[in-house]
């Protein structure tokens, strides 16, 4: 159902039907809106100057204060309504710094958000310039676009260092590989991502970290960073079966239950199986991870070994070697099982990030890949407004199992 538009009561008071009937076409209405916008902006900036000086225009309180108004200067700014000319007030001491339209800035916040949003969707600087020109009828330079997107770096730093919750019920972790230019060569680098499920049932991207090839030692530094930002406990982690990953997790969060992604394990085991046997091998694997409990799952694994153990011993050995971490999900109710037995939540996130970054074959430097992934995350997570499915049931299951560790 379409959401009803919320109307400002002032709009109904000012823009009456009788008033609006005077406009003959959309061009006249657009011209009026531009003038209205300009007048409103100018009055708001006048208010900023009043606050800066400490007195209103023509007020006797301004006498002998050491600073006063000093005329106005014209300035053209780019807005979502088009290019608008404003009269910007000045002070005699030149200490007034407008917030709405900062000095040396030719764009307002609305346009900056549009530029950043277009960049986040993978558009090139040239494409953004053309899009702005088509939509708003003016040209915004490549340098301006680059300067706007460069401001994102400060947002990344602030976001990456923000305090986190003390407890996360589940944290999914995975890495994404990107091609980045370094020292004249294009090499593979990994963006490490962690997504947490908080006490309100909402997913939250806890951070992103850039390193070279994925390793357990780097993940340890990621987990250390999470702890330094306030995370005291993680009830369950869901990860791939990277060697040493479990040990890294328990060294930082010793009480955490470490679940290896079953889907990753299926893929890894299937690498040892020749193509003509893959379909039947996969069918024989299914009774393991769909079993009702851990004992039945182990029985299914032994049956798999009886059937395929001699032909594919490495495939069976990989299941047995990781069985403890692979089988933790059987200890939980079905609603929690479906959340933790695989890292699908973060892999789906990775897939959406790829859609935003697929136009970039490689990145010129580390800052560029971090900026692109951050902006993609910002666009994707805007839709994360609801708790996970059946949260009222799931949270009670967590409380029954983990008790006071949930801190609810």
Coordinates of C-alpha atoms in Angstrom, one line a residue:
X1 CA 0.0 0.0 0.0
X2 CA 1.3 3.4 -0.9
X3 CA 2.3 5.5 2.1
X4 CA 0.2 8.7 2.4
X5 CA 2.2 11.8 1.9
X6 CA 2.7 13.9 5.1
X7 CA 1.8 17.5 4.6
X8 CA 3.1 20.5 6.5
X9 CA 0.2 22.6 7.8
X10 CA 2.0 25.8 6.8
X11 CA 1.9 24.6 3.2
X12 CA -1.9 24.5 3.3
X13 CA -2.0 27.9 4.9
X14 CA 0.3 29.7 2.4
X15 CA -0.2 27.8 -0.9
X16 CA -4.0 28.0 -1.1
X17 CA -5.9 26.9 -4.2
X18 CA -6.5 30.6 -5.1
X19 CA -2.9 31.4 -4.8
X20 CA -1.7 28.4 -6.9
X21 CA -4.2 29.2 -9.7
X22 CA -2.2 32.2 -10.7
X23 CA 0.5 30.0 -12.2
X24 CA -0.1 29.3 -15.9
X25 CA 2.3 26.4 -16.3
X26 CA 5.0 24.4 -14.6
X27 CA 7.7 26.8 -15.7
X28 CA 6.1 29.7 -13.8
X29 CA 5.7 27.4 -10.7
X30 CA 9.4 26.3 -10.9
X31 CA 10.5 30.0 -11.2
X32 CA 8.4 30.8 -8.1
X33 CA 9.9 27.9 -6.1
X34 CA 13.4 29.0 -7.0
X35 CA 12.7 32.5 -5.8
X36 CA 11.0 31.2 -2.6
X37 CA 14.0 28.9 -2.0
X38 CA 16.4 31.8 -2.5
X39 CA 14.5 34.1 -0.1
X40 CA 14.2 31.4 2.5
X41 CA 17.9 30.6 2.3
X42 CA 18.9 34.3 2.6
X43 CA 16.7 34.8 5.7
X44 CA 18.2 31.7 7.3
X45 CA 21.7 32.9 6.6
X46 CA 20.7 36.3 8.1
X47 CA 19.7 34.4 11.2
X48 CA 23.1 32.7 11.3
X49 CA 24.7 36.2 11.1
X50 CA 22.5 37.4 13.9
X51 CA 23.6 34.5 16.1
X52 CA 27.3 35.1 15.1
X53 CA 27.2 38.9 16.0
X54 CA 24.9 38.5 19.0
X55 CA 22.3 41.0 17.9
X56 CA 19.7 41.5 15.2
X57 CA 19.9 44.0 12.4
X58 CA 19.5 47.7 13.4
X59 CA 19.6 46.7 17.1
X60 CA 21.2 49.2 19.4
X61 CA 22.9 46.3 21.2
X62 CA 25.3 46.2 18.3
X63 CA 26.9 49.6 19.0
X64 CA 30.5 49.4 20.0
X65 CA 30.6 45.6 19.9
X66 CA 33.7 45.6 17.6
X67 CA 31.9 43.9 14.7
X68 CA 29.0 44.7 12.5
X69 CA 27.3 43.9 9.2
X70 CA 29.2 44.9 6.1
X71 CA 26.9 44.5 3.1
X72 CA 26.3 41.5 1.0
X73 CA 27.9 39.5 -1.8
X74 CA 26.2 37.6 -4.6
X75 CA 26.9 33.9 -4.9
X76 CA 25.5 31.3 -7.3
X77 CA 24.9 27.9 -5.7
X78 CA 23.8 24.6 -7.3
X79 CA 20.6 23.1 -5.8
X80 CA 18.1 20.5 -6.6
X81 CA 15.9 23.3 -8.0
X82 CA 18.6 24.4 -10.4
X83 CA 21.3 27.1 -10.1
X84 CA 20.1 29.8 -7.6
X85 CA 21.7 33.2 -6.9
X86 CA 21.9 34.2 -3.3
X87 CA 22.8 37.4 -1.5
X88 CA 25.2 36.4 1.3
X89 CA 25.6 38.9 4.2
X90 CA 29.1 39.7 5.5
X91 CA 30.5 41.0 8.7
X92 CA 33.2 43.7 9.0
X93 CA 35.7 41.4 10.7
X94 CA 35.3 38.6 8.1
X95 CA 34.8 36.0 10.9
X96 CA 31.3 35.0 9.8
X97 CA 31.3 31.4 8.4
X98 CA 27.8 30.4 7.1
X99 CA 26.8 26.9 7.8
X100 CA 24.0 26.5 5.2
X101 CA 26.3 27.7 2.3
X102 CA 29.9 27.5 3.5
X103 CA 32.5 29.8 2.0
X104 CA 34.0 28.5 -1.2
X105 CA 31.2 26.0 -1.6
X106 CA 29.0 26.2 -4.7
X107 CA 26.7 23.3 -3.8
X108 CA 24.2 22.8 -1.1
X109 CA 23.6 19.6 1.0
X110 CA 20.9 18.2 -1.2
X111 CA 23.1 18.2 -4.3
X112 CA 26.0 16.7 -2.3
X113 CA 23.8 13.8 -1.2
X114 CA 22.6 13.2 -4.7
X115 CA 26.2 13.1 -6.0
X116 CA 27.3 10.7 -3.2
X117 CA 24.2 8.5 -3.8
X118 CA 25.0 8.3 -7.6
X119 CA 28.7 7.5 -6.8
X120 CA 27.6 4.8 -4.4
X121 CA 25.6 3.1 -7.2
X122 CA 28.8 2.7 -9.2
X123 CA 28.5 5.7 -11.6
X124 CA 31.6 7.3 -12.8
X125 CA 32.4 11.0 -12.3
X126 CA 31.6 11.7 -15.9
X127 CA 28.3 9.9 -15.7
X128 CA 27.4 11.8 -12.6
X129 CA 28.2 15.1 -14.3
X130 CA 25.9 14.2 -17.2
X131 CA 23.1 13.0 -14.9
X132 CA 23.2 16.3 -12.9
X133 CA 23.1 18.3 -16.1
X134 CA 20.1 16.4 -17.4
X135 CA 18.2 16.6 -14.1
X136 CA 19.0 20.1 -13.0
X137 CA 20.1 22.0 -16.0
X138 CA 23.6 23.0 -15.0
X139 CA 27.1 21.6 -15.1
X140 CA 29.0 20.4 -12.0
X141 CA 32.7 20.0 -12.6
X142 CA 34.7 16.8 -12.2
X143 CA 36.8 18.5 -9.5
X144 CA 33.6 19.4 -7.5
X145 CA 32.3 15.9 -7.7
X146 CA 35.7 14.5 -6.6
X147 CA 35.8 17.0 -3.7
X148 CA 32.3 16.0 -2.6
X149 CA 33.0 12.3 -2.6
X150 CA 36.3 12.9 -0.9
X151 CA 34.4 14.2 2.1
X152 CA 33.2 10.7 2.7
X153 CA 36.6 9.8 4.2
X154 CA 35.8 11.7 7.4
X155 CA 32.5 9.9 7.6
X156 CA 34.2 6.5 7.2
X157 CA 36.7 7.3 10.0
X158 CA 33.9 8.4 12.3
X159 CA 31.7 5.4 11.5
X160 CA 34.6 2.9 11.9
X161 CA 35.5 4.2 15.3
X162 CA 31.9 4.6 16.7
X163 CA 31.1 2.8 20.0
X164 CA 29.3 -0.6 19.7
X165 CA 26.9 -2.5 21.8
X166 CA 28.3 -4.5 24.7
X167 CA 26.7 -7.8 23.5
X168 CA 25.8 -9.2 20.0
X169 CA 23.7 -12.3 19.8
X170 CA 25.2 -13.4 16.5
X171 CA 28.1 -12.0 14.5
X172 CA 28.6 -13.1 10.9
X173 CA 32.1 -12.5 9.4
X174 CA 33.4 -12.9 5.9
X175 CA 35.8 -11.3 3.4
X176 CA 35.4 -9.8 -0.1
X177 CA 38.3 -9.6 -2.6
X178 CA 38.8 -6.5 -4.7
X179 CA 41.5 -5.6 -7.2
X180 CA 43.5 -2.5 -6.0
X181 CA 46.5 -0.8 -7.6
X182 CA 49.6 -0.7 -5.4
X183 CA 53.1 0.3 -6.4
X184 CA 52.2 0.2 -10.1
X185 CA 50.7 -3.3 -9.9
X186 CA 47.1 -4.4 -9.5
X187 CA 46.8 -6.9 -6.6
X188 CA 44.0 -8.6 -4.7
X189 CA 43.0 -7.1 -1.4
X190 CA 40.4 -8.2 1.1
X191 CA 37.6 -6.1 2.7
X192 CA 36.8 -7.8 6.0
X193 CA 33.2 -7.3 7.0
X194 CA 31.4 -8.1 10.3
X195 CA 27.6 -8.0 10.7
X196 CA 26.1 -8.2 14.2
X197 CA 22.6 -9.1 15.5
X198 CA 21.9 -6.8 18.4
X199 CA 19.6 -7.1 21.4
X200 CA 16.8 -5.4 19.5
X201 CA 16.9 -8.0 16.7
X202 CA 18.4 -5.6 14.2
X203 CA 21.3 -6.3 11.9
X204 CA 24.2 -3.8 12.1
X205 CA 27.4 -3.7 10.0
X206 CA 30.0 -3.4 12.8
X207 CA 32.8 -2.3 10.5
X208 CA 35.0 -2.9 7.5
X209 CA 38.7 -3.4 7.4
X210 CA 41.1 -3.6 4.5
X211 CA 44.0 -6.1 4.4
X212 CA 45.7 -8.3 1.8
X213 CA 44.9 -12.0 1.6
X214 CA 42.3 -13.2 4.2
X215 CA 44.0 -14.7 7.2
X216 CA 43.1 -15.7 10.8
X217 CA 45.7 -13.3 12.2
X218 CA 44.0 -10.3 10.5
X219 CA 40.7 -11.5 11.8
X220 CA 42.2 -11.4 15.2
X221 CA 43.0 -7.7 14.8
X222 CA 39.4 -7.1 13.6
X223 CA 38.0 -8.9 16.7
X224 CA 40.4 -6.8 18.9
X225 CA 39.1 -3.7 17.3
X226 CA 35.5 -4.7 18.1
X227 CA 36.5 -5.3 21.7
X228 CA 38.2 -1.9 22.0
X229 CA 35.0 -0.3 20.7
X230 CA 32.9 -1.7 23.5
X231 CA 31.9 -5.3 22.5
X232 CA 32.2 -7.4 25.6
X233 CA 30.6 -10.6 24.5
X234 CA 29.5 -12.4 21.3
X235 CA 27.2 -15.3 21.9
X236 CA 27.6 -17.0 18.5
X237 CA 29.8 -16.4 15.6
X238 CA 29.2 -17.7 12.1
X239 CA 32.2 -17.9 9.8
X240 CA 33.8 -19.8 7.0
X241 CA 36.3 -22.6 7.8
X242 CA 39.4 -20.5 7.4
X243 CA 42.3 -22.2 9.1
X244 CA 42.8 -20.7 12.6
X245 CA 39.6 -18.6 12.5
X246 CA 38.0 -20.4 15.5
X247 CA 41.2 -20.1 17.6
X248 CA 41.3 -16.4 16.8
X249 CA 37.7 -15.9 17.9
X250 CA 38.0 -17.7 21.2
X251 CA 41.2 -16.0 22.0
X252 CA 39.4 -12.6 22.1
X253 CA 35.9 -13.8 23.0
X254 CA 36.4 -17.1 24.9
X255 CA 32.8 -17.7 25.7
X256 CA 31.6 -17.4 22.1
X257 CA 30.2 -20.5 20.3
X258 CA 31.9 -20.7 16.9
X259 CA 29.8 -22.1 14.1
X260 CA 31.4 -22.9 10.8
X261 CA 29.3 -22.2 7.7
X262 CA 27.8 -25.5 6.5
X263 CA 27.4 -24.2 3.0
X264 CA 31.1 -23.3 2.8
X265 CA 31.9 -26.8 4.1
X266 CA 29.7 -28.4 1.4
X267 CA 31.6 -26.4 -1.3
X268 CA 35.0 -27.3 0.2
X269 CA 34.2 -31.0 0.4
X270 CA 32.8 -31.1 -3.1
X271 CA 36.1 -29.8 -4.5
X272 CA 37.5 -33.3 -4.0
X273 CA 34.7 -35.0 -5.9
X274 CA 34.8 -35.5 -9.7
X275 CA 32.1 -33.9 -11.8
X276 CA 30.1 -37.2 -12.5
X277 CA 29.8 -38.0 -8.8
X278 CA 28.9 -34.5 -7.5
X279 CA 25.2 -34.8 -7.8
X280 CA 25.0 -38.1 -5.9
X281 CA 27.6 -37.0 -3.4
X282 CA 25.5 -33.8 -2.6
X283 CA 22.4 -35.9 -2.2
X284 CA 24.2 -38.2 0.3
X285 CA 25.5 -35.1 2.2
X286 CA 22.0 -33.6 2.7
X287 CA 21.0 -36.0 5.5
X288 CA 23.9 -34.7 7.6
X289 CA 22.9 -31.0 7.8
X290 CA 19.2 -31.6 7.7
X291 CA 19.2 -34.1 10.5
X292 CA 16.9 -33.5 13.5
X293 CA 19.8 -33.6 16.0
X294 CA 23.5 -34.0 16.3
X295 CA 23.5 -37.8 16.9
X296 CA 21.5 -38.5 13.7
X297 CA 23.8 -36.1 11.8
X298 CA 26.8 -38.0 13.0
X299 CA 25.2 -41.3 11.9
X300 CA 24.6 -39.8 8.4
X301 CA 28.2 -38.7 8.3
X302 CA 29.4 -42.2 9.0
X303 CA 27.1 -43.6 6.3
X304 CA 28.6 -41.0 3.9
X305 CA 32.0 -42.3 4.9
X306 CA 31.0 -45.9 4.2
X307 CA 29.7 -45.0 0.8
X308 CA 32.4 -42.5 -0.4
X309 CA 35.3 -42.8 2.1
X310 CA 37.6 -44.9 0.0
X311 CA 37.1 -42.9 -3.2
X312 CA 37.1 -39.4 -1.6
X313 CA 38.8 -39.6 1.8
X314 CA 39.8 -35.9 1.9
X315 CA 36.2 -34.9 1.4
X316 CA 35.1 -37.0 4.4
X317 CA 38.1 -36.0 6.5
X318 CA 37.3 -32.3 6.2
X319 CA 33.8 -32.9 7.7
X320 CA 35.2 -35.0 10.6
X321 CA 38.1 -32.6 11.3
X322 CA 35.7 -29.6 11.7
X323 CA 32.8 -31.5 13.2
X324 CA 32.6 -29.8 16.5
X325 CA 32.3 -26.3 14.9
X326 CA 30.1 -27.6 12.1
X327 CA 27.6 -29.2 14.4
X328 CA 27.0 -26.4 17.0
X329 CA 23.8 -25.3 15.3
X330 CA 22.1 -28.6 16.3
X331 CA 22.2 -27.4 19.9
X332 CA 19.7 -24.7 19.2
X333 CA 16.0 -24.3 18.3
X334 CA 15.1 -24.3 14.6
X335 CA 14.7 -20.5 14.4
X336 CA 18.3 -19.9 15.7
X337 CA 19.6 -22.8 13.6
X338 CA 18.5 -21.2 10.4
X339 CA 20.3 -18.0 11.3
X340 CA 23.7 -19.4 12.3
X341 CA 24.3 -22.6 10.2
X342 CA 25.4 -20.5 7.2
X343 CA 26.9 -17.1 6.5
X344 CA 24.2 -16.4 3.9
X345 CA 23.3 -13.1 5.6
X346 CA 26.7 -11.6 5.0
X347 CA 27.1 -13.3 1.6
X348 CA 23.9 -11.7 0.5
X349 CA 25.3 -8.4 1.7
X350 CA 28.5 -9.1 -0.3
X351 CA 26.4 -9.8 -3.4
X352 CA 24.6 -6.5 -3.1
X353 CA 27.9 -4.6 -2.6
X354 CA 29.2 -6.3 -5.9
X355 CA 26.2 -4.8 -7.7
X356 CA 27.3 -1.3 -6.7
X357 CA 31.0 -1.8 -7.4
X358 CA 30.8 -4.0 -10.5
X359 CA 31.6 -1.2 -12.9
X360 CA 35.0 -0.7 -11.3
X361 CA 37.4 -3.3 -12.6
X362 CA 40.1 -2.1 -10.2
X363 CA 40.5 0.7 -7.7
X364 CA 43.4 3.2 -7.9
X365 CA 44.2 3.0 -4.1
X366 CA 43.0 1.7 -0.7
X367 CA 41.0 4.9 0.0
X368 CA 38.9 4.4 -3.2
X369 CA 37.9 0.8 -2.4
X370 CA 37.0 1.7 1.2
X371 CA 35.0 4.7 0.0
X372 CA 33.1 2.6 -2.6
X373 CA 32.3 -0.2 -0.2
X374 CA 31.2 2.2 2.6
X375 CA 28.9 4.1 0.3
X376 CA 27.4 0.8 -1.0
X377 CA 26.9 -0.3 2.6
X378 CA 25.2 3.0 3.4
X379 CA 22.7 2.5 0.5
X380 CA 22.0 -1.2 1.4
X381 CA 21.6 -0.8 5.1
X382 CA 19.0 2.0 4.7
X383 CA 16.5 -0.8 4.2
X384 CA 17.5 -2.6 7.4
X385 CA 14.6 -1.0 9.4
X386 CA 12.9 -4.1 10.8
X387 CA 14.1 -6.8 13.3
X388 CA 14.8 -10.3 12.0
X389 CA 11.9 -12.6 11.4
X390 CA 10.2 -14.0 14.5
X391 CA 12.3 -11.9 16.8
X392 CA 9.9 -12.0 19.7
X393 CA 10.2 -15.8 19.7
X394 CA 14.0 -15.8 18.9
X395 CA 14.9 -13.4 21.7
X396 CA 13.2 -15.6 24.3
X397 CA 15.1 -18.6 23.0
X398 CA 18.4 -16.7 23.4
X399 CA 17.5 -15.6 26.9
X400 CA 16.5 -19.2 27.9
X401 CA 19.9 -20.5 26.6
X402 CA 22.3 -17.8 27.5
X403 CA 20.6 -16.1 30.5
X404 CA 22.2 -13.0 31.9
X405 CA 24.8 -12.9 29.0
X406 CA 22.1 -11.4 26.8
X407 CA 22.0 -8.3 29.0
X408 CA 18.3 -7.5 28.3

